Amino acid sequence: MAIEMSVTVVVGGFFGDEGKGKIISYLAMKDNPSATVRGGVGPNAGHTVVYEGKSYKLRMLPSAILNKQTKLMISAGVLINPNVLLNEIKTFDVGSRVLIDSQCSIIEDAHIERDRGGHLKERIGTTGSGTGPANSDRVLRIAKIARDISSLKDYVGDVALEVNRLIDDGASIILEGTQGTFLSLYHGTYPYVTSKDVTASAICSDVGIGPKKVKDVFVVFKSYVTRVGEGFLPGEISEEEAIKRGWREVATVTGRVRRSAPFNLELAKRAIMLNSATQIALTKLDVIFPDASGMTSFEALSKEAKKFIEDIENSLRVPVSIISTGPEVFDTIDRRDQLRIMA
Ligand code: GTP
Ligand code: IMP
Ligand code: MG
């Protein structure tokens, strides 16, 4: 008997910080998945979840921490900084729900040191979290892995096996990507990129599932584009202009000011292609249309806001099925049912 697939992959469509944390926390509370599994690079990521006025910052755990039914897994492709991870497990008191793959590479102090000087700091402008040097040690086959670290032993297991078992049982799973499409080592703006591929296929390979197991790929776009560190940013505006428009942001992990630019359809089109996107999640609509703030219905949006969304759909030929209108988990317009009826 065929079992209905329910694996959803969520990835960033621009340069990271599109608001994946918000979108994944919404999907986790609304769809109640059995597990959320982190793919991507490692603790260079910063995700923010806001619920009932409280803000949760995450660098290692998946953004589904608020749904107590959901297991929190970290896949083999992800680098672990044990201090950061153990601190998050303790802070959010989620130890019983955590499973990390025994094959995750470990970030050590020496990696962080190498990431905070020379070419990586000066030319690339990395986050300094040790991820690039740790990935290079993995390629050299000298990196430690999670099963070598005694402080992690309570959480270590076989994530690939668990996820594939859950899929075979018909459970629903969210795979959480990090960074963004144009920070991909292979498909991004090389050399101003991160240390791995981070497109949807790479997230599946991090976890250990094949592409035929995926039902939906959400690409998350912010209503404008931001970038931290060096590299190409088409249509970049000055920091002064960004402040005027309310687009100026400060990075979660490094505290650096993010550069910004208007929404870019050409980049978005390429992100849709590179990820085989089936749906788009659009965040921060309220930042460019303040009257959309906190809205939960598409019909209630202004004509201008609707046109902004429809222009994206018409150009990209992919439905904008989730729209974020504020930082809170449920400041969200969910059009998935409506769009399914129309399809
Ligand atoms: P990812 O790295 O893609 O996960 O993004 P992030 O979650 O790290 O986002 P970031 O650290 O850039 O934080 C964005 C901030 O905007 C956080 O404080 C979020 O709570 C907030 N945010 C997310 N979505 C929206 C939205 O639709 N509207 C507004 N006003 N704020 C949002
Ligand atoms: P690294 O991943 O720390 O090596 O940094 C390489 C590049 O990717 C730099 O431009 C960083 O600013 C950027 N980067 C890495 N992770 C993130 C992220 O989560 N959000 C935004 N930019 C990131
Ligand atoms: Mg971020």
XYZ file of C-alpha atoms and ligand atoms in Angstrom:
399
model
C 0.000 0.000 0.000
C 1.327 3.449 -0.877
C 1.834 5.698 2.122
C 1.218 9.388 1.608
C 4.492 11.277 1.764
C 4.626 14.208 4.074
C 8.168 15.489 4.106
C 8.409 19.260 3.801
C 11.746 20.962 3.237
C 12.069 24.640 4.188
C 14.998 26.657 2.798
C 16.012 30.296 2.470
C 15.629 31.876 -0.975
C 18.075 34.768 -0.663
C 21.114 35.254 1.627
C 19.758 33.829 4.889
C 17.711 35.585 7.583
C 14.565 35.398 5.486
C 12.645 34.461 8.633
C 12.854 30.666 8.416
C 12.656 30.507 12.222
C 9.253 32.173 12.171
C 7.914 30.055 9.296
C 9.113 26.756 10.769
C 7.724 27.571 14.201
C 4.366 28.329 12.567
C 4.368 25.096 10.530
C 5.412 23.150 13.625
C 2.506 24.491 15.674
C -0.078 24.337 12.897
C 0.780 21.013 11.234
C 2.041 19.183 14.322
C 4.881 17.225 12.637
C 6.395 14.202 14.400
C 9.885 15.611 13.940
C 11.691 18.691 12.755
C 15.180 17.946 11.505
C 17.958 20.513 11.121
C 20.033 20.359 7.961
C 22.404 23.072 6.762
C 25.744 24.235 8.076
C 25.703 24.664 11.875
C 25.723 27.357 14.574
C 26.555 30.106 12.067
C 22.744 30.206 11.700
C 20.522 32.314 13.921
C 16.791 31.699 13.994
C 14.294 33.735 15.970
C 10.939 32.487 17.237
C 8.483 34.839 18.941
C 5.470 33.482 20.795
C 3.153 35.323 23.164
C 5.598 38.195 23.442
C 8.599 36.007 24.278
C 11.559 35.764 21.943
C 13.600 32.547 21.527
C 16.971 32.623 19.742
C 18.287 29.381 18.306
C 21.559 28.467 16.620
C 21.570 24.676 16.827
C 18.146 23.270 17.686
C 15.341 23.194 15.113
C 12.825 26.041 15.384
C 10.000 23.721 16.485
C 10.904 23.967 20.195
C 7.453 25.291 21.155
C 5.528 22.198 20.056
C 6.149 19.618 22.757
C 4.926 16.775 20.491
C 7.672 17.387 17.941
C 11.031 15.643 18.170
C 14.032 17.898 17.594
C 16.725 16.271 15.480
C 20.083 17.397 14.118
C 21.200 15.576 11.006
C 24.596 14.115 10.104
C 25.474 16.949 7.710
C 25.273 19.592 10.452
C 28.259 20.808 12.491
C 27.736 20.825 16.243
C 29.250 23.220 18.735
C 28.607 21.188 21.930
C 28.603 24.278 24.190
C 26.003 26.085 22.097
C 23.824 22.983 21.744
C 23.959 21.936 25.413
C 23.185 25.479 26.450
C 20.088 25.578 24.218
C 18.913 22.163 25.450
C 19.198 23.435 29.024
C 17.676 26.855 28.403
C 14.617 25.456 26.630
C 14.452 22.281 28.740
C 13.929 20.036 25.719
C 16.477 17.252 26.390
C 13.931 14.418 26.155
C 12.983 15.450 22.609
C 16.494 15.825 21.171
C 18.288 13.355 18.894
C 21.568 14.180 17.167
C 23.228 12.028 14.569
C 26.343 10.214 15.745
C 28.121 11.357 12.565
C 27.722 15.144 13.044
C 31.123 16.885 12.932
C 32.241 18.783 16.007
C 33.396 22.406 16.106
C 36.375 22.895 18.418
C 37.955 26.081 19.791
C 40.755 25.901 17.212
C 38.159 26.067 14.394
C 36.648 29.192 15.898
C 40.085 30.758 16.210
C 40.897 30.038 12.556
C 37.525 31.495 11.502
C 38.173 34.759 13.356
C 41.287 35.828 11.493
C 42.929 36.084 8.096
C 41.178 35.477 4.818
C 37.921 34.165 6.319
C 37.389 37.213 8.496
C 38.929 39.898 6.278
C 37.880 38.821 2.804
C 34.756 36.705 3.246
C 33.339 38.238 6.419
C 32.253 34.936 7.964
C 30.219 34.657 11.148
C 33.360 33.518 13.015
C 31.545 30.490 14.422
C 34.164 27.980 13.259
C 31.976 26.295 10.657
C 34.239 26.706 7.586
C 37.390 25.352 9.284
C 35.402 22.481 10.852
C 33.934 21.497 7.486
C 37.412 21.608 5.975
C 38.649 19.231 8.701
C 35.740 16.919 7.875
C 36.858 16.891 4.244
C 40.389 16.081 5.426
C 38.840 13.341 7.579
C 40.388 14.597 10.778
C 37.284 16.142 12.396
C 35.845 14.654 15.574
C 32.260 13.471 15.310
C 29.404 13.450 17.827
C 29.960 9.850 18.949
C 33.470 10.848 20.182
C 32.115 13.482 22.601
C 31.039 12.237 26.002
C 28.994 15.337 26.938
C 26.671 14.573 23.984
C 26.165 10.872 24.672
C 22.580 11.163 25.983
C 21.429 12.632 22.684
C 23.377 10.676 20.084
C 21.664 8.229 17.741
C 20.903 7.395 14.104
C 18.880 10.329 12.763
C 18.858 9.015 9.177
C 17.334 5.732 10.320
C 14.779 7.398 12.636
C 13.640 9.831 9.952
C 13.272 7.122 7.307
C 11.318 4.962 9.787
C 8.977 7.840 10.550
C 8.474 8.469 6.843
C 7.682 4.778 6.272
C 5.096 5.014 9.075
C 3.431 7.942 7.285
C 4.454 10.558 9.856
C 4.883 14.172 8.835
C 8.371 15.672 9.014
C 9.842 19.112 8.449
C 13.442 19.449 7.279
C 14.816 22.812 8.345
C 17.425 24.416 6.111
C 19.738 27.210 7.190
C 21.457 30.138 5.484
C 20.077 30.911 2.020
C 20.309 29.753 -1.578
C 22.856 32.388 -2.650
C 25.153 31.504 0.246
C 25.477 27.977 -1.188
C 29.091 26.925 -1.735
C 28.195 25.702 -5.230
C 25.199 27.776 -6.356
C 25.840 31.030 -4.486
C 27.980 34.111 -5.050
C 31.336 32.327 -4.666
C 33.671 33.018 -2.902
C 31.325 35.064 -0.669
C 29.394 32.019 0.464
C 29.192 29.556 3.331
C 31.094 26.270 3.566
C 28.468 23.880 2.112
C 25.644 23.625 -0.353
C 22.433 24.727 1.389
C 19.797 24.182 -1.310
C 16.880 21.789 -0.744
C 18.708 18.785 -2.209
C 21.635 19.363 0.137
C 19.315 19.521 3.139
C 17.892 16.100 2.157
C 21.388 14.704 1.783
C 22.385 16.123 5.205
C 19.488 14.205 6.733
C 19.910 11.011 4.719
C 16.730 10.882 2.664
C 16.446 10.634 -1.095
C 14.691 13.281 -3.244
C 11.741 10.980 -4.016
C 10.629 11.186 -0.386
C 9.938 14.933 -0.472
C 6.418 16.249 -0.954
C 6.833 20.000 -0.612
C 9.698 22.451 -0.834
C 9.041 25.833 0.752
C 11.360 28.609 -0.287
C 11.234 31.467 2.207
C 11.638 34.991 0.846
C 11.651 38.170 2.884
C 9.731 41.100 1.344
C 13.099 42.802 0.814
C 16.586 41.293 0.608
C 19.310 41.465 3.266
C 22.850 40.209 3.388
C 25.598 40.179 6.039
C 29.263 39.945 5.156
C 30.809 40.612 1.765
C 29.536 39.861 -1.737
C 27.137 40.888 -4.498
C 23.788 42.411 -3.485
C 21.821 43.735 -6.488
C 19.996 47.032 -5.888
C 21.724 47.634 -2.541
C 20.559 50.782 -0.756
C 22.494 52.887 1.766
C 22.185 52.252 5.497
C 20.564 55.679 5.833
C 17.908 54.753 3.263
C 17.418 51.364 4.965
C 16.714 53.132 8.273
C 14.169 55.374 6.534
C 12.368 52.353 5.061
C 12.511 50.352 8.302
C 14.680 47.660 6.658
C 17.801 48.064 8.777
C 18.465 44.823 10.668
C 21.194 43.602 12.980
C 22.476 40.016 12.620
C 21.417 37.513 15.311
C 24.770 35.702 15.602
C 27.356 38.421 14.954
C 25.570 41.692 15.767
C 26.650 43.118 12.381
C 24.365 45.488 10.484
C 22.713 43.735 7.516
C 22.969 45.321 4.088
C 19.640 45.613 2.283
C 17.979 45.868 -1.134
C 14.473 45.670 -2.612
C 12.857 42.300 -3.406
C 14.591 40.897 -6.464
C 12.540 38.803 -8.894
C 15.548 37.568 -10.867
C 17.224 36.173 -7.752
C 13.903 34.740 -6.599
C 13.369 33.008 -9.952
C 16.756 31.355 -9.723
C 16.094 30.286 -6.118
C 12.824 28.665 -7.208
C 14.720 26.796 -9.927
C 17.638 25.684 -7.741
C 15.327 24.336 -5.030
C 12.433 22.945 -7.138
C 10.141 25.033 -4.943
C 6.503 23.997 -4.738
C 5.435 26.820 -2.398
C 6.667 30.225 -1.283
C 6.554 31.616 2.250
C 6.854 35.406 2.244
C 7.914 37.174 5.450
C 7.883 40.740 6.764
C 5.032 41.878 4.575
C 4.134 44.248 7.431
C 7.520 45.956 7.137
C 6.788 47.154 3.612
C 3.010 47.493 4.144
C 2.497 48.563 7.786
C -1.289 48.225 7.475
C -0.780 44.463 6.988
C 0.605 44.152 10.510
C -0.790 41.130 12.364
C -3.290 40.263 9.626
C -4.398 36.653 9.229
C -6.577 36.927 6.113
C -5.442 37.566 2.539
C -8.726 39.256 1.624
C -8.193 41.902 4.312
C -4.860 43.060 2.815
C -4.659 46.363 0.956
C -4.790 46.426 -2.840
C -1.076 47.313 -2.958
C -0.055 44.446 -0.701
C -2.154 41.972 -2.715
C -0.593 43.249 -5.937
C 2.928 42.809 -4.497
C 2.110 39.165 -3.757
C 0.311 38.505 -7.026
C 3.206 39.976 -9.015
C 5.539 37.533 -7.269
C 3.226 34.601 -8.028
C 2.762 35.616 -11.661
C 6.501 36.009 -12.248
C 7.610 32.922 -10.367
C 4.642 30.641 -11.155
C 4.695 29.244 -7.626
C 1.976 30.023 -5.039
C 2.743 32.303 -2.114
C 0.912 30.066 0.312
C 2.154 31.437 3.639
C 2.546 35.131 4.393
C 4.070 36.437 7.591
C 2.654 39.724 8.854
C 4.521 40.074 12.152
C 7.082 38.368 14.381
C 4.561 36.341 16.423
C 4.039 32.721 15.329
C 0.371 33.316 14.502
C 0.831 36.669 12.743
C 0.416 34.562 9.634
C -1.820 34.258 6.598
C -2.090 30.599 5.631
C -3.555 30.174 2.145
C -2.680 26.494 1.716
C -6.275 25.208 1.935
C -7.607 27.971 -0.270
C -4.939 27.404 -2.933
C -5.510 23.649 -2.866
C -9.231 24.230 -3.595
C -8.367 26.515 -6.481
C -5.779 24.105 -7.913
P 16.331 32.850 9.471
O 17.799 33.029 9.676
O 15.891 32.775 8.065
O 15.722 31.823 10.362
O 15.690 34.154 9.940
P 15.687 34.508 11.410
O 14.548 33.822 12.079
O 17.053 34.355 11.932
O 15.391 35.947 11.311
P 16.268 37.076 11.946
O 17.234 36.670 12.936
O 16.681 37.878 10.808
O 15.199 37.773 12.749
C 14.209 38.427 12.105
C 13.425 39.170 13.144
O 12.210 39.494 12.514
C 13.110 38.317 14.325
O 13.012 39.134 15.445
C 11.765 37.733 13.939
O 10.985 37.474 15.059
C 11.151 38.852 13.150
N 10.200 38.465 12.106
C 10.068 37.278 11.441
N 9.044 37.360 10.545
C 8.541 38.606 10.657
C 7.487 39.312 10.003
O 6.804 38.803 9.124
N 7.290 40.614 10.377
C 8.034 41.226 11.325
N 7.772 42.490 11.605
N 9.017 40.589 11.961
C 9.271 39.312 11.640
P 30.193 31.371 7.428
O 29.030 30.532 7.069
O 30.251 31.752 8.870
O 31.476 30.770 6.914
O 30.053 32.756 6.643
C 30.122 32.838 5.236
C 29.136 33.892 4.725
O 27.813 33.450 4.955
C 29.252 35.261 5.393
O 28.897 36.254 4.457
C 28.176 35.200 6.484
O 27.726 36.467 6.836
C 27.104 34.397 5.771
N 26.220 33.641 6.664
C 26.468 32.443 7.248
N 25.424 32.043 7.994
C 24.478 32.986 7.860
C 23.137 33.120 8.362
O 22.593 32.278 9.069
N 22.479 34.247 7.997
C 23.036 35.167 7.189
N 24.261 35.092 6.694
C 24.990 34.001 7.028
Mg 19.079 34.176 10.764
